[in-house]
Structure formats: C-alpha cells, structure tokens
Coordinates of C-alpha atoms in Angstrom, one line a residue:
M522 CA -5.5 -0.8 26.1
I523 CA -2.4 1.5 25.5
S524 CA -1.9 -0.5 21.9
M525 CA -5.6 0.5 21.0
G526 CA -5.1 4.4 21.9
T527 CA -2.0 4.4 19.7
G528 CA -3.2 2.7 17.1
L529 CA -6.2 4.6 17.1
N530 CA -3.7 7.5 15.6
E531 CA -2.4 4.8 12.3
V532 CA -3.5 4.4 9.2
Q533 CA -6.5 1.6 9.8
L534 CA -6.1 -1.1 7.4
Y535 CA -9.2 -3.5 8.8
A536 CA -11.8 -2.6 5.8
A537 CA -9.1 -3.0 3.0
R538 CA -10.1 -5.3 0.5
S539 CA -7.5 -5.1 -2.1
I540 CA -3.6 -3.8 -2.5
D541 CA -4.3 -0.6 -3.9
E542 CA -7.2 0.1 -0.8
I543 CA -3.8 -0.2 1.6
K544 CA -1.8 1.4 -1.2
E545 CA -4.3 4.5 -1.3
L546 CA -5.1 4.6 2.6
V547 CA -1.4 4.8 2.8
A548 CA -0.9 7.7 0.6
D549 CA -3.4 9.5 2.0
R550 CA -1.3 9.4 5.3
V551 CA 2.0 10.1 3.4
R552 CA 0.4 13.2 1.7
T553 CA -0.5 14.8 5.7
S554 CA 3.3 13.9 7.4
P555 CA 6.6 15.4 6.2
P556 CA 9.1 13.2 4.4
G557 CA 11.2 10.5 6.9
A558 CA 8.5 10.5 9.3
W559 CA 7.8 7.2 9.9
I560 CA 4.0 5.9 8.8
L561 CA 1.8 2.6 11.2
G562 CA -0.5 0.8 10.4
R563 CA -2.2 -2.6 11.3
G564 CA -5.7 -4.5 10.1
W565 CA -4.7 -5.8 6.7
D566 CA -5.7 -9.4 6.0
E567 CA -4.2 -11.1 3.0
S568 CA -7.4 -13.4 3.0
L569 CA -9.0 -10.8 2.4
L570 CA -7.3 -9.0 -0.6
A571 CA -8.6 -9.1 -4.0
D572 CA -5.2 -9.6 -4.9
K573 CA -5.0 -13.6 -3.8
R574 CA -1.8 -12.3 -2.8
F575 CA 0.8 -11.1 0.3
P576 CA 1.4 -6.8 -0.4
N577 CA 5.4 -6.3 -0.3
R578 CA 7.2 -3.3 0.2
H579 CA 7.5 -2.8 -3.7
D580 CA 3.8 -2.0 -3.3
L581 CA 4.4 0.8 -0.2
D582 CA 7.3 2.0 -2.2
E583 CA 4.4 3.3 -5.3
V584 CA 3.1 5.5 -2.5
A585 CA 5.8 5.9 0.2
P586 CA 9.3 6.1 -1.5
N587 CA 10.5 8.9 1.2
N588 CA 8.6 7.5 4.6
P589 CA 9.5 4.1 6.2
V590 CA 6.2 2.6 6.8
V591 CA 5.3 -0.7 9.0
L592 CA 2.4 -2.3 8.9
D593 CA 1.5 -4.9 11.1
R594 CA -1.1 -7.0 10.3
V595 CA -1.8 -9.3 13.6
W596 CA 0.7 -9.9 16.4
N597 CA 2.8 -12.4 14.3
M598 CA 3.5 -10.7 11.0
L599 CA 4.2 -7.5 9.5
L600 CA 5.0 -5.6 6.0
A601 CA 7.5 -3.0 5.6
N602 CA 8.7 -1.0 2.8
S603 CA 12.0 -0.3 1.2
A604 CA 13.0 3.0 3.4
A605 CA 11.9 1.4 6.8
L606 CA 14.0 -1.7 5.8
Q607 CA 16.7 0.3 5.0
A608 CA 16.4 2.6 8.5
A609 CA 16.8 -0.8 10.1
D610 CA 19.4 -1.8 8.4
V611 CA 18.4 -4.8 7.0
G612 CA 19.2 -6.4 3.5
R613 CA 19.6 -9.7 1.7
H614 CA 22.2 -10.4 3.9
T615 CA 20.7 -10.1 6.7
P616 CA 19.9 -13.7 8.4
D617 CA 16.7 -14.9 10.2
P618 CA 16.8 -14.8 13.7
P619 CA 18.2 -17.8 14.9
A620 CA 17.1 -21.3 13.8
D621 CA 17.5 -23.5 16.4
A622 CA 15.0 -21.3 18.5
L623 CA 11.5 -22.9 19.0
Y624 CA 10.0 -19.5 18.1
A625 CA 12.6 -18.1 15.7
G626 CA 11.1 -15.9 12.6
R627 CA 11.6 -15.5 8.9
I628 CA 12.0 -13.0 6.5
E629 CA 10.1 -13.6 3.3
R630 CA 12.4 -13.0 0.2
D631 CA 12.0 -13.6 -3.5
E632 CA 13.6 -15.3 -5.8
R633 CA 16.7 -13.3 -5.7
G634 CA 17.2 -13.3 -1.9
D635 CA 16.0 -10.1 -1.3
P636 CA 13.1 -9.2 1.8
T637 CA 9.9 -8.8 0.0
G638 CA 9.0 -6.8 3.3
I639 CA 6.9 -9.6 4.9
F640 CA 8.6 -10.3 9.1
R641 CA 7.0 -13.0 10.2
D642 CA 7.3 -13.8 14.5
R643 CA 10.5 -13.1 15.6
A644 CA 12.0 -11.5 13.0
K645 CA 9.8 -8.3 13.2
E646 CA 12.1 -7.5 16.0
L647 CA 14.7 -6.6 13.1
I648 CA 12.6 -3.9 11.8
K649 CA 10.7 -3.0 14.8
R650 CA 13.8 -2.2 16.8
A651 CA 14.2 1.0 14.1
V652 CA 10.6 2.1 14.9
P653 CA 10.8 5.6 17.6
V654 CA 9.6 4.7 20.8
P655 CA 7.0 6.1 22.0
T656 CA 7.3 9.2 24.6
A657 CA 5.9 8.8 28.3
S658 CA 3.4 11.8 27.3
D659 CA 2.6 9.8 23.8
V660 CA 1.6 6.8 25.9
E661 CA -0.2 8.5 28.5
H662 CA -2.0 10.0 25.1
A663 CA -2.5 6.6 24.2
I664 CA -4.6 6.0 27.1
R665 CA -6.9 8.7 27.4
T666 CA -7.7 8.3 23.7
A667 CA -8.7 4.4 24.4
C668 CA -10.4 5.8 27.6
R669 CA -12.4 8.0 25.5
E670 CA -13.4 5.4 22.7
F671 CA -13.9 3.0 25.2
N672 CA -16.7 5.3 26.7
A673 CA -18.5 6.6 23.7
H674 CA -19.1 2.3 23.5
G675 CA -20.4 2.1 27.5
M676 CA -17.3 -0.1 27.9
T677 CA -16.4 0.6 31.6
S678 CA -13.5 -2.0 32.4
I679 CA -10.7 -3.4 30.6
C680 CA -7.9 -5.9 30.5
D681 CA -4.6 -4.3 29.1
P682 CA -2.2 -7.1 28.7
G683 CA 1.5 -7.5 27.9
L684 CA 2.7 -4.2 30.3
F685 CA 6.1 -3.1 31.0
S686 CA 6.8 -0.8 33.6
D687 CA 6.9 2.4 31.8
E688 CA 3.3 1.6 31.1
I689 CA 2.5 0.8 34.1
H690 CA 3.7 4.0 35.1
A691 CA 1.8 6.1 32.9
Y692 CA -1.3 4.2 33.8
Y693 CA -0.7 5.9 37.8
N694 CA -0.2 9.1 36.0
V695 CA -3.0 9.2 34.3
L696 CA -5.1 8.1 37.0
S697 CA -3.5 10.9 39.4
A698 CA -4.6 13.1 37.0
G699 CA -8.0 11.9 37.1
D700 CA -8.2 10.6 33.5
L701 CA -9.2 7.5 33.9
T702 CA -12.6 6.6 33.3
V703 CA -12.0 2.7 32.1
R704 CA -11.4 0.6 35.5
V705 CA -8.2 -1.0 34.7
G706 CA -7.1 -4.8 34.9
M707 CA -3.0 -4.2 34.5
C708 CA -1.3 -7.2 32.8
I709 CA 2.2 -7.9 33.6
A710 CA 4.5 -9.2 30.0
G711 CA 6.0 -12.5 30.4
W712 CA 7.3 -15.1 28.5
G713 CA 6.2 -15.3 24.6
F714 CA 5.3 -11.2 25.2
G715 CA 8.6 -9.4 24.4
T716 CA 11.7 -9.1 22.7
A717 CA 14.6 -11.5 24.4
D718 CA 16.5 -9.1 26.3
Q719 CA 13.0 -8.4 27.9
E720 CA 12.3 -12.0 29.2
A721 CA 15.6 -12.5 30.6
T722 CA 14.1 -9.6 33.1
I723 CA 10.6 -11.3 33.5
E724 CA 11.1 -12.5 37.3
T725 CA 12.3 -9.5 38.4
R726 CA 9.9 -7.1 37.1
V727 CA 7.3 -9.6 38.4
D728 CA 8.9 -9.7 42.0
S729 CA 9.8 -5.9 41.7
T730 CA 6.0 -4.9 42.2
G731 CA 5.9 -6.6 46.1
V732 CA 2.4 -7.5 44.8
A733 CA 0.2 -10.3 43.7
S734 CA -2.8 -10.4 41.2
G735 CA -5.6 -8.5 42.6
Y736 CA -3.5 -5.7 44.7
G737 CA -4.7 -2.4 43.5
D738 CA -8.0 -0.2 43.6
P739 CA -11.2 -0.6 41.6
L740 CA -9.9 1.7 39.0
L741 CA -6.2 0.3 38.7
K742 CA -5.4 -2.6 40.0
F743 CA -2.7 -5.7 38.9
D744 CA -4.5 -8.5 37.0
V745 CA -2.3 -11.3 36.0
V746 CA 1.0 -12.4 34.3
K747 CA 0.7 -12.5 30.5
F748 CA 2.1 -15.9 28.4
M749 CA 2.3 -16.3 24.9
P750 CA 3.3 -19.5 24.1
D751 CA 2.2 -20.2 20.7
G752 CA 0.4 -18.0 17.4
G753 CA -2.4 -17.6 15.7
V754 CA -4.3 -19.5 12.9
G755 CA -4.9 -17.3 10.5
D756 CA -0.8 -16.9 10.1
R757 CA -0.5 -21.0 11.0
T758 CA 1.7 -20.8 14.2
A759 CA -0.8 -21.9 16.8
L760 CA 0.4 -25.3 17.9
M761 CA -1.7 -27.9 16.9
F762 CA -2.1 -31.8 16.7
Q763 CA -3.3 -32.1 13.0
P764 CA -1.2 -29.8 10.3
Y765 CA -2.6 -26.7 8.4
L766 CA -4.3 -27.4 5.7
N767 CA -1.8 -28.1 2.3
E768 CA 1.1 -27.7 4.6
P769 CA 1.7 -31.6 5.9
N770 CA 4.5 -30.5 7.6
N771 CA 3.3 -27.6 9.5
C772 CA 1.3 -28.2 13.2
G773 CA 2.3 -24.5 14.5
Q774 CA 5.0 -23.8 16.7
F775 CA 6.0 -23.6 20.5
V776 CA 7.1 -19.6 21.4
F777 CA 8.9 -21.6 24.4
S778 CA 9.0 -25.0 25.5
E779 CA 6.5 -27.3 26.9
R780 CA 9.0 -27.6 30.1
D781 CA 9.5 -24.1 30.3
L782 CA 5.5 -23.5 29.9
F783 CA 4.6 -26.0 32.8
N784 CA 8.1 -24.1 35.3
H785 CA 6.9 -20.6 34.1
V786 CA 3.4 -21.4 35.7
D787 CA 4.4 -23.4 38.7
W788 CA 6.5 -19.4 39.2
C789 CA 3.9 -17.2 39.2
H790 CA 1.1 -19.6 41.2
D791 CA 3.5 -20.0 44.1
R792 CA 3.6 -16.1 44.1
G793 CA 0.0 -15.5 44.5
W794 CA -0.5 -14.5 40.4
S795 CA -3.0 -15.3 38.1
I796 CA -2.1 -16.0 34.5
D797 CA -4.1 -15.2 31.4
C798 CA -2.3 -17.1 28.7
H799 CA -2.4 -16.6 24.8
A800 CA -3.7 -20.1 23.6
C801 CA -4.8 -20.5 19.9
G802 CA -4.9 -24.1 18.5
D803 CA -6.1 -27.5 20.4
R804 CA -2.3 -28.8 21.6
M805 CA -1.9 -25.8 23.3
I806 CA -5.1 -25.4 25.0
E807 CA -4.6 -28.9 26.1
L808 CA -1.2 -28.1 27.4
V809 CA -1.8 -25.3 29.2
A810 CA -4.9 -26.4 30.7
K811 CA -2.9 -29.4 31.9
A812 CA -0.1 -27.1 33.1
Y813 CA -2.8 -24.8 35.4
A814 CA -4.1 -28.4 36.8
A815 CA -1.1 -29.7 37.8
A816 CA -0.7 -26.4 39.7
Y817 CA -4.2 -26.4 41.6
E818 CA -3.1 -29.5 42.2
R819 CA 0.6 -29.2 44.0
R820 CA -0.7 -25.9 45.7
P821 CA -4.6 -25.0 45.8
D822 CA -5.0 -21.0 45.9
A823 CA -8.9 -19.6 45.9
R824 CA -7.2 -16.5 45.3
I825 CA -5.8 -17.7 42.1
R826 CA -7.8 -17.9 38.6
H827 CA -5.3 -18.5 35.4
R828 CA -7.5 -18.4 32.3
L829 CA -7.0 -19.1 29.2
H830 CA -6.7 -16.4 26.3
H831 CA -8.6 -16.9 23.0
A832 CA -9.1 -20.7 23.4
Y833 CA -9.9 -21.5 20.2
L834 CA -9.9 -25.2 19.5
P835 CA -10.3 -27.1 22.9
T836 CA -9.9 -30.8 23.1
P837 CA -12.3 -33.2 25.1
T838 CA -9.5 -33.2 27.1
A839 CA -8.8 -29.0 27.8
L840 CA -12.7 -28.8 28.3
E841 CA -12.8 -31.3 30.6
L842 CA -10.2 -30.1 33.0
M843 CA -11.5 -26.6 32.3
R844 CA -14.2 -27.6 33.9
E845 CA -13.2 -29.7 36.9
Y846 CA -10.5 -26.3 38.0
R847 CA -12.6 -23.6 37.1
I848 CA -10.4 -22.6 34.3
P849 CA -12.3 -19.5 32.2
A850 CA -12.3 -19.4 28.9
L851 CA -12.0 -16.0 27.3
A852 CA -12.8 -16.0 23.5
T853 CA -11.9 -13.0 21.5
I854 CA -15.3 -13.8 19.5
P855 CA -14.9 -10.6 17.3
F856 CA -12.1 -12.6 15.4
L857 CA -14.6 -14.9 14.1
T858 CA -16.3 -11.9 12.2
N859 CA -12.9 -10.0 10.8
L860 CA -10.6 -12.9 10.7
G861 CA -13.5 -16.2 10.5
E862 CA -11.7 -16.1 6.6
S863 CA -8.5 -16.3 7.2
F864 CA -9.4 -19.4 9.7
V865 CA -11.2 -21.0 7.0
T866 CA -8.3 -20.5 4.4
S867 CA -6.1 -22.6 6.6
L868 CA -8.1 -25.1 8.6
G869 CA -11.0 -25.3 6.0
E870 CA -14.3 -24.6 6.7
D871 CA -15.4 -28.3 8.5
R872 CA -12.0 -27.2 11.1
A873 CA -12.9 -23.2 11.4
S874 CA -15.8 -23.7 12.4
G875 CA -15.2 -25.4 15.9
I876 CA -13.1 -22.1 16.7
M877 CA -14.7 -20.0 19.5
P878 CA -17.3 -22.7 20.9
L879 CA -19.2 -21.0 22.8
R880 CA -22.1 -22.9 23.3
S881 CA -20.0 -26.3 23.6
Y882 CA -18.7 -24.1 26.1
L883 CA -21.4 -23.5 28.6
D884 CA -23.1 -26.9 27.6
A885 CA -20.1 -28.4 29.2
G886 CA -20.1 -25.8 32.1
V887 CA -16.8 -24.5 31.2
P888 CA -16.0 -20.7 32.9
L889 CA -16.6 -18.3 29.9
A890 CA -16.3 -14.8 29.1
L891 CA -16.4 -12.5 26.1
S892 CA -13.6 -10.2 24.9
S893 CA -11.9 -8.5 22.0
D894 CA -7.7 -8.6 22.0
A895 CA -7.5 -5.7 20.3
P896 CA -5.9 -3.6 18.4
V897 CA -5.5 -7.2 16.6
T898 CA -9.3 -6.7 15.6
T899 CA -12.0 -4.4 16.6
F900 CA -12.7 -2.9 20.5
N901 CA -15.9 -2.6 19.7
P902 CA -18.3 -5.1 22.1
F903 CA -21.1 -4.8 19.6
V904 CA -18.9 -6.5 16.8
G905 CA -18.4 -9.1 19.5
F906 CA -22.1 -9.5 20.3
Y907 CA -23.4 -10.0 16.3
S908 CA -20.2 -12.4 15.8
A909 CA -21.4 -14.6 19.1
V910 CA -25.2 -15.0 17.8
T911 CA -24.9 -15.3 14.6
R912 CA -20.9 -16.4 13.6
K913 CA -20.7 -14.6 10.5
T914 CA -17.5 -13.0 9.0
V915 CA -17.5 -10.2 6.9
Y916 CA -18.4 -11.9 3.7
G917 CA -21.0 -13.3 5.5
R918 CA -20.3 -17.2 5.7
T919 CA -21.9 -18.8 8.9
L920 CA -19.0 -20.8 11.0
G921 CA -20.7 -23.6 13.0
A922 CA -24.1 -22.2 13.2
D923 CA -24.5 -24.7 16.1
E924 CA -22.1 -22.6 18.6
R925 CA -24.0 -19.4 18.4
I926 CA -25.8 -18.4 21.7
S927 CA -28.2 -16.2 22.3
R928 CA -28.7 -12.9 23.1
E929 CA -29.3 -12.6 26.9
E930 CA -26.4 -15.3 27.2
A931 CA -23.6 -13.1 25.4
L932 CA -24.8 -10.1 27.2
R933 CA -24.1 -12.0 30.3
L934 CA -20.6 -12.9 28.5
Y935 CA -19.8 -9.3 28.4
T936 CA -21.0 -8.1 31.9
L937 CA -21.4 -10.5 35.1
D938 CA -19.3 -13.6 33.3
A939 CA -16.8 -11.3 32.8
A940 CA -16.4 -9.9 36.6
R941 CA -16.6 -13.4 37.4
V942 CA -13.1 -13.7 35.9
T943 CA -11.6 -11.2 37.6
F944 CA -13.0 -11.7 41.1
E945 CA -15.0 -8.6 40.5
D946 CA -18.5 -10.0 40.4
D947 CA -19.0 -9.1 43.5
I948 CA -18.8 -5.1 42.5
K949 CA -19.8 -4.9 38.8
G950 CA -21.0 -6.6 36.6
S951 CA -24.4 -6.3 36.9
L952 CA -27.5 -3.3 37.8
T953 CA -27.5 -4.6 42.0
P954 CA -27.6 -2.3 45.0
G955 CA -24.4 -1.9 46.3
K956 CA -22.5 -2.6 43.5
L957 CA -20.3 -0.1 41.7
A958 CA -22.5 2.7 39.6
D959 CA -20.6 1.6 36.0
I960 CA -23.8 2.1 33.8
A961 CA -24.2 2.1 29.7
V962 CA -27.7 3.5 28.5
L963 CA -27.6 2.0 24.6
D964 CA -28.7 4.1 22.1
R965 CA -30.3 0.6 20.8
D966 CA -32.3 -2.5 22.1
I967 CA -29.3 -5.0 21.6
L968 CA -32.1 -7.5 22.7
T969 CA -34.0 -6.8 19.5
A970 CA -32.3 -4.5 17.4
P971 CA -32.0 -6.5 13.4
E972 CA -28.8 -7.8 13.3
D973 CA -26.8 -5.9 11.3
D974 CA -27.7 -2.9 13.0
L975 CA -26.0 -4.2 16.0
A976 CA -22.3 -3.5 15.2
G977 CA -23.5 0.1 14.9
T978 CA -24.7 0.3 18.9
R979 CA -23.2 3.4 20.6
A980 CA -23.7 4.7 24.2
A981 CA -26.0 7.3 24.9
L982 CA -25.0 7.8 28.4
T983 CA -22.1 6.3 30.2
M984 CA -20.8 6.2 34.2
I985 CA -18.5 5.2 36.4
G986 CA -18.9 5.1 39.8
G987 CA -21.5 7.4 39.3
R988 CA -19.4 9.7 37.1
V989 CA -21.1 10.7 34.3
V990 CA -18.4 10.4 31.0
V991 CA -20.9 10.3 28.0
D992 CA -23.9 12.5 27.8
K993 CA -25.6 12.2 24.3
L994 CA -28.6 12.6 26.0
S995 CA -28.5 16.4 27.1
G996 CA -25.9 16.5 24.1
T997 CA -22.3 16.8 25.4
I998 CA -19.6 14.4 25.7
A999 CA -18.0 14.9 29.1
G1000 CA -14.1 15.7 28.8
Q1001 CA -11.0 13.4 30.6
G1002 CA -10.7 15.3 34.0
Q1003 CA -13.6 16.6 34.6

C-alpha cells in the first residue's frame, strides 16, 4: 500500500509500448521538475516494446540530462540514467555484487564495460542507496493517497508486504488521525526483502513487536512475516526445475538457500507468526510447500496459516501438500494480463499457459484467493477479475483457456475466500448480518457486463465499518479524516 501510494506520484510506464513513449513520459516530468530533482517511475516491460530491446541510460539522457532518473521494471530490475549513476558513484570500475552470493546481481555493461543503465537484483542497491529516502510525512501521505484510490475502486481491505519499523509507525499515525479508510494487514519485511544490513535485524525486529500474527484491531493488525526466496518469470529469476527458453543453463535463482528457507520458516512458526512467501518458480513453490508442511508436522498450530504468494507453477507434489495442509495460494492474477507477454518470452507459450492455474487449484481443493502485488502491476481488482475469467494478455493472447474460472468464482476469491486466508471470514468477506459493514456498490454489474468493460469498473459507493468513504450516488467523495 505504501509503495503503491508512493508509486502513484511517479512516472507511470505500464502503457508504454516503445522506448520513445518512455522518453516522452519522462520528458513530461522533467518539464515540471527543477534541475537536479530525482525522477522516479515504474512499470516498463521490454517484452511490450516495439523496439524489441531494453531501454538504456543513453535513451533517458536525451530527455533528462540534468535530472537523475530511476525507472523500476518489476522487483528485480531497474533502469537508471547517467545522472543517477553519477549521483550513486557507479561507473565502469564498479564491481557487481559478490559473485559467491546466492542472490548476487549484475550491472549490465556495453562492449566497453560501461554500465548500460540496467541493474539486476542486488545490483539495484548500488543505485537505490542514492535515491532520497522518503520522510515520515511522505510515507503518511502515500498511505492516505492509496486509501483514496483503493476506496474509489471499492476496496476496503489490503495486506501491505515488506514493512519496516518506520512504515509501521506511519500506519499507526494515520490510524490515530482517523484517516485510515482501508483495513490493513501489516506484513513485516523478512528474508529476501531488504538490503543485507536490513536482513541482519529481522529477528530483532520481529521479536521487538512483542506480538504475533493477528494482533491488532479490525482496522490495523499484524498479519505475517514476508519472505522472498526467488525472483520472477519475466526477468528469468524464478527458481525452476527446467531452464528458461533459449537459456539452457538458467533455471533461476535462490535469494537465500534451501536450508535457510526451512530454518526461517521454523523460526517464525515457533513464534506464532504466519508467513507469506513469494514463490514463482515450480521448484521454489514445491520447496516452500515442503517447508510449511514440515513445520506443521513438527508443531501443529491452528492459529497459523502460512501462504504462498504468486504461486505461478505448482507441481503435483506442491498441489497435494497445499491441499493436505490447507496452504493458500494467493494468485496475483493481474500479472497474467499485464505481464503475460513477458511470461511467453521467458518460457514459451505452452509453459506460460500454466501460470496461475486457477481452475486446477480449485479442482484440487487448494485454498485460493486473488491478489494484485501492486505497484508491480495495477492494484485494480477489476483488471484481475478480467484476467481470471478471460486469461487474456494486453495483446489479447489467451494463456491457458482451460484455467479460466467463472465470474461468480472470481468474485468469491476476491472477497470471502480472501478474508479466509487471514482468519477474518467471520467478520468480513460477505454481506452477512453481524459482519462488518464493509460495502461497495459498483457502477456496473460485473457478473453480466461485457468483458472489455470490466476493467473500467469503479465504486459508486464505498463503506468501511458503516462509514461512507466514497459516495458518487450523491455526487461527493468523502475526504480523509471525515
């Protein structure tokens, strides 16, 4: 949520279909920014660019010679211009992160050895460390901004992954001011989610809360510890059993070791913390499912519900473990539309068609909910709704037609089944007497509207706990703190 709120003030590149379009969007921001001001953006995808190549720092230099520019692709890659490299003191002689690390990183270089502007994995830190850190006021503003956008789309509950102490404090400040208009499950940043220095303090940060999963009130509570042990499919870093297309030696990567994965799961499990584990590749999904199953076998605890996030390509073994131990899959289904073409580029259409197999999950009896992972792609649940029922990419390609689900199933996976993942189906997720009055009245019937109209759905009325936060029916949108 904080990243999403912050991202709304950045250059939005999701719709860019050429390097010239990226340059135009950056140039627009340069014209309204003072020289030297940092320009941040996100959402570019080389697989959607007509140029059929990665953008580079020289492209950005043409429109931003005097402003440092940093453009995130997704989690594992960014593009920086020459001014940003200079500010970060990065150049030809800057080494890549240590090659002996499982999750190292790479500075892409040209034939002379100079950085092209593309930084992968841990190499991103070389640039990110130079970007100004948001102030406490900035973080609180991002929360309020995100609340307004979520409410406008009828959203009343979210989970925010990868939080550090200052961000948790910001949430409590916004709550105290009466401005938190979305229910938030706070996910503490765990292994694979921060810098090496931040990872050294994980156990201390988790223990210092003095609580466990579920502590808090219905508006703001501690949810899980967030892990990120592999990468993504589009940038070919998700851990696979079989290699990526045209890269016979690349099966992805561990962010941390298999042994550490099992140890970290046990550490959280023994302290009463549920885990939300990013897992995209089939090999990583199976490993995480095995780690969860081992923890449940060793120490059963009905208060804990470990989950798998993204859960792109489950193996038969993983499906069986997820069914037996009731391990939910949280499918970030908007990715299929917005990033689906990059999946095809990395895996080929046959393998890519099996990503996020919603029908298979349901038929196997695996707990399932739908999610977004914004701001990697859109937070809009109606784009996700469209993706779940059509499985179409932005270019109209259908990936895995047999994995489509019905509109009624998609609606349930975004509401009641999502509430069940966080042990909250007794208080929300359905319009039932005695539950919280979290209600959205939409501007169209998503069960009957034409497919192409689904993504444009907005809330005509949004209520949280009976409090009206959006009211277009009377021509008003409630302000924060009212």
